[in-house]
């Protein structure tokens, strides 16, 4: 599903150079639920962003569904992000002045779907995360757990094959975190490939496979 | 897709009422100023009642005589005789009228004094200008030949002098400066800003005190030369100039000898600007340059403001852009989104400006600030202003949006 080869990522600022990822080779198979762990600043987010085409590696190749991404232009990258990938972020990243429903609809805006099915797809997705009674609310009116469920609804609304979750439970208490984890597991049972960054060993244990990073290098 | 863009744009505008207000304020203020100003310029220089043929008229307003040492200059309107000899006789013109600028007189209603502007004209005046006669008719060549004491008055004066509006006044007597005239016609008045047509009372030039028989070149008269078509202007000007060139020099006026003689026949705007700047070519360029500069500033400053507002607004929306891109928005779509947003707000601003302008113009027209003011919105000007705003809106939206769309998504999401 996702194949990373010899990935290296260097951040250059005027004064310093950070080697965030060093020679990463990783293969995520279809239907897998993989967790990534490691201390803060070891490059987990960077890795996830490269998998999700939000960032480019300094070296190495990314393959998605057998497609080599390297030479792709913005339009093609956008299409892949839109069709194949759903993101979940630690800090939710909802657009604050859009309603829950409008937030969930975002991925569908960039497909040639019309208004009516778009809304019903979004409502279906919200139902899956148990938030169908909050469609007209704004993110500010929701708890952290509810926000993350909206974010999950947004990630799954377009039926992507892959979900990339960057510390989805990091800002939530353990109860809420468990709920989110349950949803993710259900999605995975239904066939969605999931890669999740987490700090929580218990969460990681519930996944198929664990990848450990240390200082930009894969140690497990 | 476009309706979707507009829907999002509308939401964005509602989401940021403060920015929306600032932006709309800038745009509508600019457009309002621009439209009122151009409407006013159009009122001054455009072709309007009763000078509905101004666009194909040439104006002869001054005669300038200069002595050989160029120390003494004598400048002003001309004598009736001079204009009869050199203007009225123009073969290339369709028609020529000779008239005075304004003279002021007094009339009395009981013991109340009415200040009047009076004008002496020939019969062709009524054929060159297109006055609307509410009552009666203009005086003709016969009235002039008979030296009839007749007058055409405006509806305003009719109201002031005769009071009643319903009763016809043609044939009634009006006394001005102790001379009795018979009212022969009533016209809808001309705005005071149109000095060639404006007056309260019009007399045939053979009426008393017109001084039409004065000799010499200088006097109180000017001429309007009507061309069949604008394209005849050069021909007419050439014919007129050649007549002037044949006047033997030096000329003598009031005992002074003048070796240089200059009279111009010019379109209205040129004549007007020439009067202000005294015919100096360089000054004319500077004058139009300054006008263009002011116009540019009027539009440029709000445009810069617009760019600023847009830049800060887009920076604020960096994370939103990151999110949209993460979920599959192509750069092109985001660019269009911003462009549509800007065009959308520009149109709203334009609509507000149109409303404001209509209100202001209505106010000017009805306030009596300018009698018979008839300001209108020039639709060409409106279209051009909208276009200019669109261009600015585009630039101000595209530049920052382009910067943002180039931004790395991971980076944008961190902000
Ligand atoms: N935009 C950036 N510019 C410079 N350095 C960065 C940037 N993003 C991340 N880094 C650095 O790269 C390393 C890995 O970051 P990150 O992937 O966010 O770590 P993690 O998610 O594991 O906490 C860190 O040292 C971080 O400081
Ligand atoms: Mg991280």
XYZ file of C-alpha atoms and ligand atoms in Angstrom:
663
model
C 0.000 0.000 0.000
C 2.648 2.501 1.119
C 6.309 1.893 0.420
C 9.043 4.229 1.638
C 12.568 3.708 0.395
C 15.695 5.391 1.727
C 13.738 8.341 3.004
C 15.786 11.194 4.323
C 14.426 14.521 5.478
C 16.606 17.493 6.254
C 15.178 20.760 7.585
C 17.339 23.699 6.733
C 17.023 27.011 8.469
C 19.486 29.846 8.060
C 21.550 28.732 11.067
C 20.949 25.019 11.571
C 20.345 21.834 9.663
C 18.181 19.157 11.262
C 18.232 15.615 10.024
C 14.661 14.700 10.925
C 14.583 11.369 9.119
C 17.527 9.194 8.238
C 17.299 6.359 5.747
C 13.814 5.108 6.532
C 12.579 1.996 4.727
C 9.028 1.063 5.471
C 6.284 -0.942 3.847
C 2.695 -0.662 4.992
C 0.471 -3.386 3.640
C -3.150 -3.074 2.729
C -5.449 -3.464 5.717
C -2.664 -3.072 8.267
C -2.966 -1.016 11.429
C 0.530 0.270 12.199
C 1.532 2.449 15.118
C 4.611 4.665 15.223
C 6.216 5.504 18.541
C 9.242 7.371 19.708
C 10.297 10.312 21.858
C 9.223 13.809 21.036
C 11.105 15.323 18.141
C 12.278 12.010 16.732
C 10.556 12.603 13.386
C 7.216 10.792 13.733
C 5.120 13.638 12.330
C 7.617 14.241 9.586
C 7.361 10.605 8.570
C 3.575 10.649 8.583
C 3.506 13.880 6.560
C 5.743 12.357 3.935
C 3.529 9.266 3.731
C 0.507 11.533 3.328
C 2.116 13.706 0.646
C 1.917 16.767 2.877
C 5.674 17.095 2.713
C 8.421 15.996 0.366
C 11.390 13.903 1.439
C 14.844 15.362 0.819
C 15.896 11.976 -0.512
C 14.261 8.636 -1.245
C 11.046 7.518 -2.882
C 7.444 7.253 -1.843
C 5.198 4.716 -3.505
C 1.459 4.663 -2.986
C -0.596 1.785 -4.358
C 2.279 1.061 -6.717
C 2.417 4.672 -7.952
C 5.793 6.443 -7.677
C 4.954 9.885 -6.308
C 8.244 11.685 -6.978
C 7.458 13.610 -10.147
C 3.831 14.358 -9.391
C 2.513 17.860 -9.758
C 0.218 19.658 -7.386
C -2.940 18.637 -9.197
C -2.120 14.929 -9.059
C -0.930 15.107 -5.471
C -4.149 16.865 -4.536
C -6.171 14.153 -6.247
C -4.363 11.383 -4.339
C -4.698 13.198 -1.007
C -8.342 13.706 -1.764
C -9.180 10.166 -2.877
C -6.855 7.863 -0.995
C -5.861 9.488 2.252
C -7.680 10.771 5.292
C -5.810 12.711 7.972
C -6.410 12.964 11.678
C -4.302 15.438 13.661
C -3.478 15.763 17.318
C -4.863 19.317 17.451
C -7.911 18.402 15.331
C -7.366 21.162 12.734
C -11.015 21.935 12.240
C -11.911 25.220 10.580
C -13.365 27.140 13.472
C -15.846 29.245 11.624
C -17.384 26.403 9.686
C -20.084 24.203 11.183
C -19.423 20.571 11.956
C -21.214 19.572 8.781
C -19.269 22.038 6.622
C -16.011 20.824 8.137
C -16.829 17.230 7.372
C -17.820 18.112 3.808
C -14.417 19.630 2.974
C -12.869 16.608 1.210
C -15.992 16.270 -0.931
C -15.761 19.904 -2.049
C -12.768 18.999 -4.124
C -14.517 16.207 -5.935
C -17.107 16.629 -8.614
C -20.016 15.723 -6.362
C -23.136 17.825 -6.051
C -24.500 19.561 -2.983
C -27.147 17.127 -1.891
C -25.245 13.811 -1.769
C -22.340 15.753 -0.262
C -24.446 16.606 2.765
C -25.812 13.130 3.129
C -22.331 11.592 2.903
C -21.182 13.987 5.605
C -24.147 13.076 7.801
C -23.419 9.380 7.308
C -19.816 9.921 8.374
C -20.939 11.862 11.447
C -23.306 9.059 12.314
C -20.446 6.575 12.215
C -18.600 8.584 14.862
C -21.785 9.108 16.881
C -22.144 12.853 16.291
C -25.196 13.088 14.069
C -26.855 15.340 16.655
C -24.166 18.016 16.385
C -24.164 18.895 12.684
C -25.030 22.578 13.128
C -22.595 23.140 15.976
C -19.353 25.020 15.614
C -16.062 23.452 16.758
C -15.874 25.870 19.703
C -19.052 24.357 21.108
C -17.585 20.841 21.225
C -15.418 18.963 23.701
C -11.997 17.676 22.667
C -13.292 14.165 22.129
C -16.165 15.449 20.027
C -13.803 17.589 17.940
C -11.618 14.588 17.252
C -14.677 12.598 16.219
C -15.590 15.364 13.782
C -12.030 15.158 12.465
C -12.413 11.415 12.025
C -15.700 11.926 10.206
C -13.907 14.345 7.898
C -11.120 11.832 7.352
C -13.494 9.008 6.425
C -16.184 10.910 4.550
C -14.520 10.307 1.210
C -13.932 6.605 1.877
C -10.127 6.725 1.697
C -8.089 3.528 1.720
C -5.588 4.966 4.141
C -6.006 6.923 7.350
C -2.992 8.689 8.781
C -3.470 9.733 12.389
C -0.891 11.882 14.165
C -1.364 11.414 17.910
C -5.144 11.369 17.576
C -5.584 10.782 21.293
C -2.715 13.012 22.429
C -4.968 15.855 23.554
C -7.658 13.680 25.094
C -8.154 11.968 28.443
C -7.904 8.188 28.464
C -11.666 7.625 28.300
C -12.028 9.790 25.241
C -8.848 8.305 23.840
C -10.287 4.831 24.101
C -13.432 5.847 22.279
C -11.378 7.265 19.435
C -9.270 4.133 19.359
C -12.435 2.021 19.172
C -13.610 3.961 16.151
C -10.252 3.553 14.450
C -10.285 -0.152 15.129
C -13.754 -0.491 13.651
C -12.574 1.340 10.549
C -9.577 -0.963 10.308
C -11.797 -4.020 10.700
C -13.793 -2.699 7.744
C -10.617 -2.723 5.658
C -9.069 0.741 6.034
C -5.299 0.843 6.294
C -4.282 2.948 9.279
C -0.965 4.420 10.347
C -1.089 6.072 13.740
C 1.509 7.990 15.712
C 1.050 7.568 19.447
C 2.794 8.021 22.780
C 0.565 5.481 24.488
C 1.910 1.943 24.760
C -1.573 0.596 25.487
C -2.892 2.074 22.244
C 0.084 0.731 20.336
C -0.591 -2.741 21.677
C -3.999 -2.708 20.057
C -2.444 -2.314 16.585
C -0.910 -4.984 14.333
C 2.581 -3.645 14.227
C 4.774 -1.112 15.948
C 7.419 1.069 14.301
C 9.821 2.791 16.659
C 11.824 5.850 15.758
C 14.744 7.324 17.569
C 16.380 10.521 16.359
C 15.116 10.069 12.849
C 16.188 6.474 12.591
C 13.968 3.427 12.617
C 14.963 1.206 15.542
C 12.120 -1.342 15.354
C -18.440 25.051 -9.198
C -18.778 28.825 -9.427
C -21.878 28.883 -7.234
C -19.933 26.808 -4.776
C -17.088 29.325 -4.815
C -19.535 32.143 -4.278
C -21.224 30.264 -1.457
C -17.887 29.799 0.268
C -16.982 33.419 -0.447
C -20.221 34.550 1.133
C -19.531 32.426 4.204
C -16.017 33.793 4.449
C -17.302 37.365 4.294
C -19.823 36.683 7.022
C -17.185 34.943 9.075
C -14.945 37.988 9.155
C -17.324 40.891 9.558
C -14.559 43.289 10.526
C -12.362 42.632 7.503
C -15.401 42.536 5.322
C -16.445 45.908 6.652
C -12.995 47.460 6.173
C -12.671 46.079 2.675
C -16.176 47.021 1.646
C -15.711 50.458 3.151
C -12.543 51.004 1.126
C -14.021 49.776 -2.105
C -17.330 51.563 -1.856
C -15.745 54.800 -0.693
C -13.360 54.785 -3.626
C -16.021 53.941 -6.126
C -18.426 56.494 -4.687
C -15.873 59.292 -4.827
C -14.909 58.226 -8.310
C -18.459 58.054 -9.571
C -19.656 61.279 -7.972
C -16.589 63.051 -9.288
C -16.965 61.755 -12.793
C -20.663 62.392 -12.688
C -19.877 65.965 -11.745
C -17.255 66.291 -14.472
C -19.733 64.829 -16.891
C -22.262 67.380 -15.707
C -19.736 70.152 -16.358
C -18.248 68.999 -19.603
C -20.558 66.402 -21.056
C -23.304 66.987 -23.562
C -26.514 67.703 -21.676
C -29.717 69.740 -21.768
C -30.013 72.233 -23.292
C -26.560 72.028 -24.823
C -27.372 68.685 -26.340
C -25.122 69.350 -29.290
C -22.079 70.376 -27.316
C -20.187 67.403 -28.667
C -20.330 68.907 -32.133
C -19.956 72.551 -31.161
C -16.964 74.846 -31.270
C -16.812 77.790 -28.916
C -15.385 81.207 -29.699
C -15.101 82.938 -26.383
C -12.116 85.278 -26.288
C -10.250 87.672 -28.451
C -6.731 88.429 -27.327
C -4.900 91.475 -28.572
C -1.266 92.004 -27.703
C 0.876 95.050 -28.444
C 4.185 94.840 -30.268
C 6.274 95.001 -27.105
C 4.106 92.251 -25.603
C 3.624 94.230 -22.448
C -0.030 95.007 -22.850
C -2.772 92.549 -23.472
C -6.453 93.089 -24.059
C -8.556 89.989 -23.702
C -12.271 89.295 -23.555
C -15.478 88.623 -25.460
C -16.034 90.213 -28.852
C -18.346 92.675 -30.480
C -21.461 91.525 -32.251
C -20.104 92.959 -35.454
C -16.810 91.107 -35.196
C -18.544 87.767 -34.716
C -20.997 88.516 -37.509
C -18.126 89.213 -39.866
C -15.860 86.342 -38.960
C -17.931 83.608 -37.306
C -21.476 83.904 -38.571
C -20.152 83.788 -42.114
C -18.394 80.429 -41.727
C -19.330 78.283 -44.701
C -18.145 74.985 -43.259
C -20.402 75.256 -40.214
C -23.979 74.033 -40.052
C -25.093 76.986 -37.966
C -23.604 79.729 -35.810
C -25.198 81.544 -32.904
C -24.013 84.781 -31.337
C -24.892 85.459 -27.729
C -23.739 87.334 -24.678
C -22.418 85.685 -21.560
C -24.353 86.757 -18.520
C -25.573 90.231 -17.759
C -27.279 90.902 -14.498
C -30.446 92.910 -14.073
C -33.137 93.433 -11.518
C -36.879 92.998 -11.653
C -39.431 93.801 -8.981
C -42.409 91.843 -7.788
C -44.181 94.452 -5.712
C -41.354 95.810 -3.590
C -39.356 92.579 -3.679
C -36.280 92.637 -5.849
C -35.453 89.632 -8.025
C -31.862 89.359 -9.240
C -31.779 88.157 -12.797
C -29.242 86.835 -15.220
C -30.037 87.968 -18.693
C -28.689 86.931 -22.048
C -28.945 88.556 -25.481
C -28.995 86.128 -28.371
C -29.790 85.855 -32.031
C -32.602 83.660 -33.337
C -30.215 80.815 -34.196
C -29.501 80.439 -30.491
C -32.756 78.499 -30.215
C -31.681 76.229 -33.059
C -28.211 75.525 -31.708
C -29.429 74.926 -28.158
C -32.296 72.535 -27.678
C -34.451 74.147 -25.030
C -37.709 72.578 -24.020
C -40.478 75.129 -24.402
C -43.074 74.695 -21.701
C -45.108 77.491 -23.208
C -44.949 79.748 -26.228
C -42.055 79.812 -28.667
C -38.679 81.422 -29.213
C -38.223 84.809 -30.845
C -37.352 84.677 -34.529
C -35.572 86.806 -37.134
C -38.750 88.883 -37.570
C -38.856 89.817 -33.862
C -35.212 90.776 -34.134
C -35.688 92.834 -37.261
C -38.598 94.636 -35.586
C -36.565 95.201 -32.414
C -39.528 93.711 -30.547
C -39.392 93.977 -26.795
C -39.957 90.288 -26.245
C -38.383 87.854 -23.817
C -38.113 84.137 -23.212
C -38.085 83.316 -19.494
C -37.401 80.198 -17.455
C -39.998 78.288 -15.460
C -38.187 79.364 -12.270
C -38.588 83.025 -13.115
C -42.179 82.427 -14.172
C -42.857 81.081 -10.690
C -41.041 83.908 -8.968
C -42.416 86.747 -11.049
C -45.909 85.617 -11.906
C -46.516 83.370 -8.931
C -49.135 81.055 -10.306
C -47.891 78.086 -12.240
C -51.109 77.041 -13.864
C -52.066 80.209 -15.707
C -50.306 80.764 -19.024
C -47.943 83.731 -19.014
C -47.214 84.105 -22.713
C -48.299 87.556 -23.828
C -48.004 88.916 -20.287
C -45.832 91.869 -19.489
C -42.585 91.610 -17.546
C -40.711 94.700 -16.411
C -36.954 94.465 -16.160
C -34.806 97.495 -15.386
C -37.792 99.779 -16.069
C -38.325 98.378 -19.560
C -41.437 96.422 -20.447
C -41.161 93.178 -22.368
C -43.762 90.785 -23.620
C -43.184 87.164 -22.572
C -43.034 85.132 -25.762
C -41.974 81.763 -24.373
C -41.207 79.832 -21.194
C -38.400 77.261 -21.159
C -37.181 74.706 -18.699
C -34.085 76.354 -17.281
C -30.483 75.423 -17.892
C -28.081 74.648 -15.015
C -25.934 77.601 -13.989
C -22.860 75.522 -14.751
C -23.623 75.800 -18.469
C -22.758 79.415 -19.072
C -23.501 79.396 -22.780
C -27.121 78.420 -22.249
C -27.835 79.534 -18.697
C -29.917 82.658 -17.973
C -33.196 83.613 -16.361
C -34.292 85.806 -19.242
C -33.353 85.717 -22.920
C -33.696 88.802 -25.120
C -33.261 89.246 -28.836
C -29.981 91.056 -29.401
C -31.864 94.022 -30.786
C -33.583 94.579 -27.446
C -32.480 97.612 -25.407
C -29.080 97.687 -23.673
C -27.605 94.862 -25.716
C -24.847 97.081 -27.140
C -24.882 95.057 -30.324
C -24.136 98.092 -32.446
C -20.825 98.855 -30.727
C -17.954 99.165 -33.127
C -14.484 97.777 -32.525
C -13.556 94.173 -32.053
C -14.125 93.761 -28.359
C -17.579 93.638 -26.790
C -19.827 91.385 -24.784
C -20.501 88.641 -27.290
C -19.344 85.078 -27.858
C -20.264 82.537 -30.518
C -21.104 78.861 -30.676
C -20.385 77.183 -33.983
C -22.373 74.047 -34.667
C -20.683 71.538 -36.950
C -22.575 68.958 -38.964
C -20.219 66.464 -37.471
C -17.248 66.439 -35.119
C -15.058 65.445 -38.019
C -15.701 68.877 -39.538
C -13.912 70.581 -36.628
C -10.503 70.888 -38.331
C -12.078 72.315 -41.475
C -14.112 74.852 -39.543
C -11.179 75.837 -37.377
C -9.059 76.266 -40.453
C -11.640 78.414 -42.196
C -12.072 80.544 -39.108
C -8.333 80.917 -38.634
C -7.829 81.969 -42.230
C -10.464 84.673 -41.799
C -8.745 85.893 -38.652
C -5.381 85.836 -40.418
C -6.709 88.188 -43.065
C -7.541 90.915 -40.551
C -5.104 93.750 -41.202
C -2.667 94.406 -38.393
C -2.068 96.275 -36.233
C -5.580 96.593 -34.869
C -6.649 99.562 -32.840
C -8.859 99.235 -29.775
C -9.648 102.226 -27.515
C -6.745 104.095 -28.967
C -4.224 101.317 -28.352
C -2.389 99.633 -31.176
C -2.167 95.843 -31.140
C 0.134 93.964 -33.444
C -0.947 90.454 -32.464
C -4.486 89.145 -32.645
C -5.627 85.779 -31.465
C -9.068 84.161 -31.444
C -9.664 80.476 -31.031
C -12.541 78.243 -31.902
C -12.322 75.260 -29.600
C -14.385 72.350 -28.293
C -15.926 73.025 -24.915
C -13.491 71.198 -22.649
C -10.416 72.600 -24.396
C -11.831 76.088 -24.264
C -12.592 75.667 -20.573
C -9.180 74.324 -19.652
C -7.569 76.904 -21.935
C -9.351 79.657 -20.026
C -8.046 78.406 -16.709
C -4.524 77.917 -17.935
C -4.441 80.778 -20.392
C -3.692 78.563 -23.350
C -0.327 77.390 -22.096
C 0.337 73.997 -23.694
C 2.777 72.785 -21.031
C 0.411 73.775 -18.264
C -2.337 71.875 -20.002
C -0.275 68.696 -19.943
C 0.496 69.259 -16.276
C -3.173 69.917 -15.571
C -4.303 66.655 -17.144
C -1.349 64.910 -15.532
C -2.432 66.098 -12.108
C -6.011 65.007 -12.762
C -4.801 61.583 -13.824
C -2.571 61.408 -10.749
C -5.420 62.320 -8.423
C -7.613 59.709 -10.059
C -4.852 57.153 -9.675
C -4.358 58.020 -6.020
C -8.080 57.897 -5.426
C -8.110 54.357 -6.693
C -4.577 53.360 -5.753
C -4.653 54.063 -2.034
C -7.720 51.961 -1.344
C -6.249 49.303 -3.589
C -3.098 49.200 -1.485
C -5.299 49.062 1.570
C -7.185 46.207 -0.010
C -3.950 44.332 -0.671
C -2.910 44.854 2.940
C -6.182 43.639 4.328
C -6.056 40.652 2.039
C -2.502 39.759 2.958
C -3.193 39.816 6.675
C -6.448 37.994 6.157
C -4.787 35.268 4.169
C -1.981 34.889 6.684
C -4.670 34.399 9.260
C -6.134 31.718 7.085
C -2.853 29.866 6.611
C -3.997 26.901 8.668
C -7.291 26.802 6.806
C -5.403 26.659 3.536
C -3.223 23.891 4.964
C -6.294 21.925 5.989
C -7.987 22.338 2.635
C -4.852 21.261 0.815
C -4.414 18.273 3.103
C -7.882 17.117 2.133
C -7.305 17.474 -1.549
C -7.749 21.105 -2.589
C -5.531 21.783 -5.617
C -3.638 25.090 -5.600
C -5.595 26.174 -8.635
C -8.887 25.716 -6.849
C -7.694 27.698 -3.852
C -6.458 30.475 -6.104
C -9.832 30.611 -7.796
C -11.483 30.621 -4.414
C -9.578 33.752 -3.430
C -10.129 35.400 -6.747
C -13.853 34.746 -6.604
C -13.934 36.038 -3.043
C -12.303 39.280 -4.121
C -14.436 39.711 -7.189
C -17.478 38.984 -5.100
C -16.629 41.574 -2.485
C -15.764 44.062 -5.201
C -19.184 43.646 -6.715
C -20.857 44.128 -3.354
C -18.706 47.229 -2.853
C -19.681 48.436 -6.306
C -23.351 47.959 -5.560
C -23.036 49.898 -2.307
C -21.114 52.626 -4.109
C -23.779 52.823 -6.778
C -26.399 53.271 -4.103
C -24.347 55.934 -2.301
C -23.662 57.725 -5.545
C -27.329 57.729 -6.473
C -28.168 59.163 -3.054
C -25.467 61.835 -3.251
C -26.386 62.763 -6.805
C -30.040 62.906 -5.887
C -29.095 65.149 -2.979
C -27.043 67.467 -5.212
C -29.792 67.566 -7.807
C -32.539 68.413 -5.342
C -30.636 70.573 -2.866
C -30.753 73.575 -5.169
C -27.014 73.892 -4.670
C -26.792 74.057 -8.446
C -30.008 75.261 -10.036
C -31.337 72.776 -12.573
C -28.531 70.330 -11.683
C -29.013 67.137 -13.632
C -26.171 64.889 -12.498
C -26.447 61.346 -13.690
C -24.380 58.219 -13.256
C -22.339 57.689 -16.297
C -22.598 53.966 -16.880
C -19.335 53.829 -18.772
C -17.645 55.374 -15.788
C -19.362 52.921 -13.501
C -18.232 50.005 -15.618
C -14.688 51.329 -15.740
C -14.582 51.852 -11.975
C -15.823 48.332 -11.396
C -13.229 47.058 -13.806
C -10.466 48.942 -12.044
C -11.623 47.593 -8.697
C -11.755 44.118 -10.155
C -8.202 44.380 -11.343
C -7.123 45.564 -7.908
C -9.237 42.909 -6.263
C -7.646 40.301 -8.476
C -4.121 41.503 -7.836
C -4.698 41.909 -4.146
C -6.257 38.471 -3.911
C -3.944 36.627 -6.227
C -0.638 37.868 -4.886
C -1.125 36.776 -1.276
C -3.094 33.685 -2.243
C -0.296 32.623 -4.523
C 2.167 33.015 -1.685
C -0.004 30.929 0.573
C -0.716 28.264 -1.964
C 3.006 27.769 -2.484
C 3.385 27.246 1.232
C 4.293 23.779 2.421
C 1.212 22.098 3.884
C 2.939 20.674 6.937
C 4.259 24.163 7.612
C 0.878 25.806 7.190
C -0.728 23.343 9.553
C 1.725 24.237 12.294
C 0.709 27.899 12.342
N 9.598 23.031 9.620
C 10.650 22.629 10.338
N 11.792 23.333 10.279
C 12.865 22.945 10.987
N 12.894 21.877 11.766
C 11.777 21.119 11.868
C 10.597 21.459 11.157
N 9.667 20.529 11.436
C 10.229 19.668 12.296
N 11.490 20.008 12.545
C 12.418 19.253 13.395
O 12.486 17.937 12.941
C 12.524 17.038 13.993
C 11.355 16.081 13.906
O 10.155 16.756 14.105
P 8.750 16.029 14.195
O 8.621 15.137 13.030
O 7.689 17.033 14.374
O 8.900 15.190 15.523
P 7.809 14.400 16.344
O 6.538 14.470 15.598
O 8.374 13.023 16.454
O 7.731 15.050 17.673
C 12.493 17.868 15.264
O 13.815 18.029 15.718
C 11.950 19.188 14.815
O 12.484 20.209 15.589
Mg 4.654 15.202 16.179
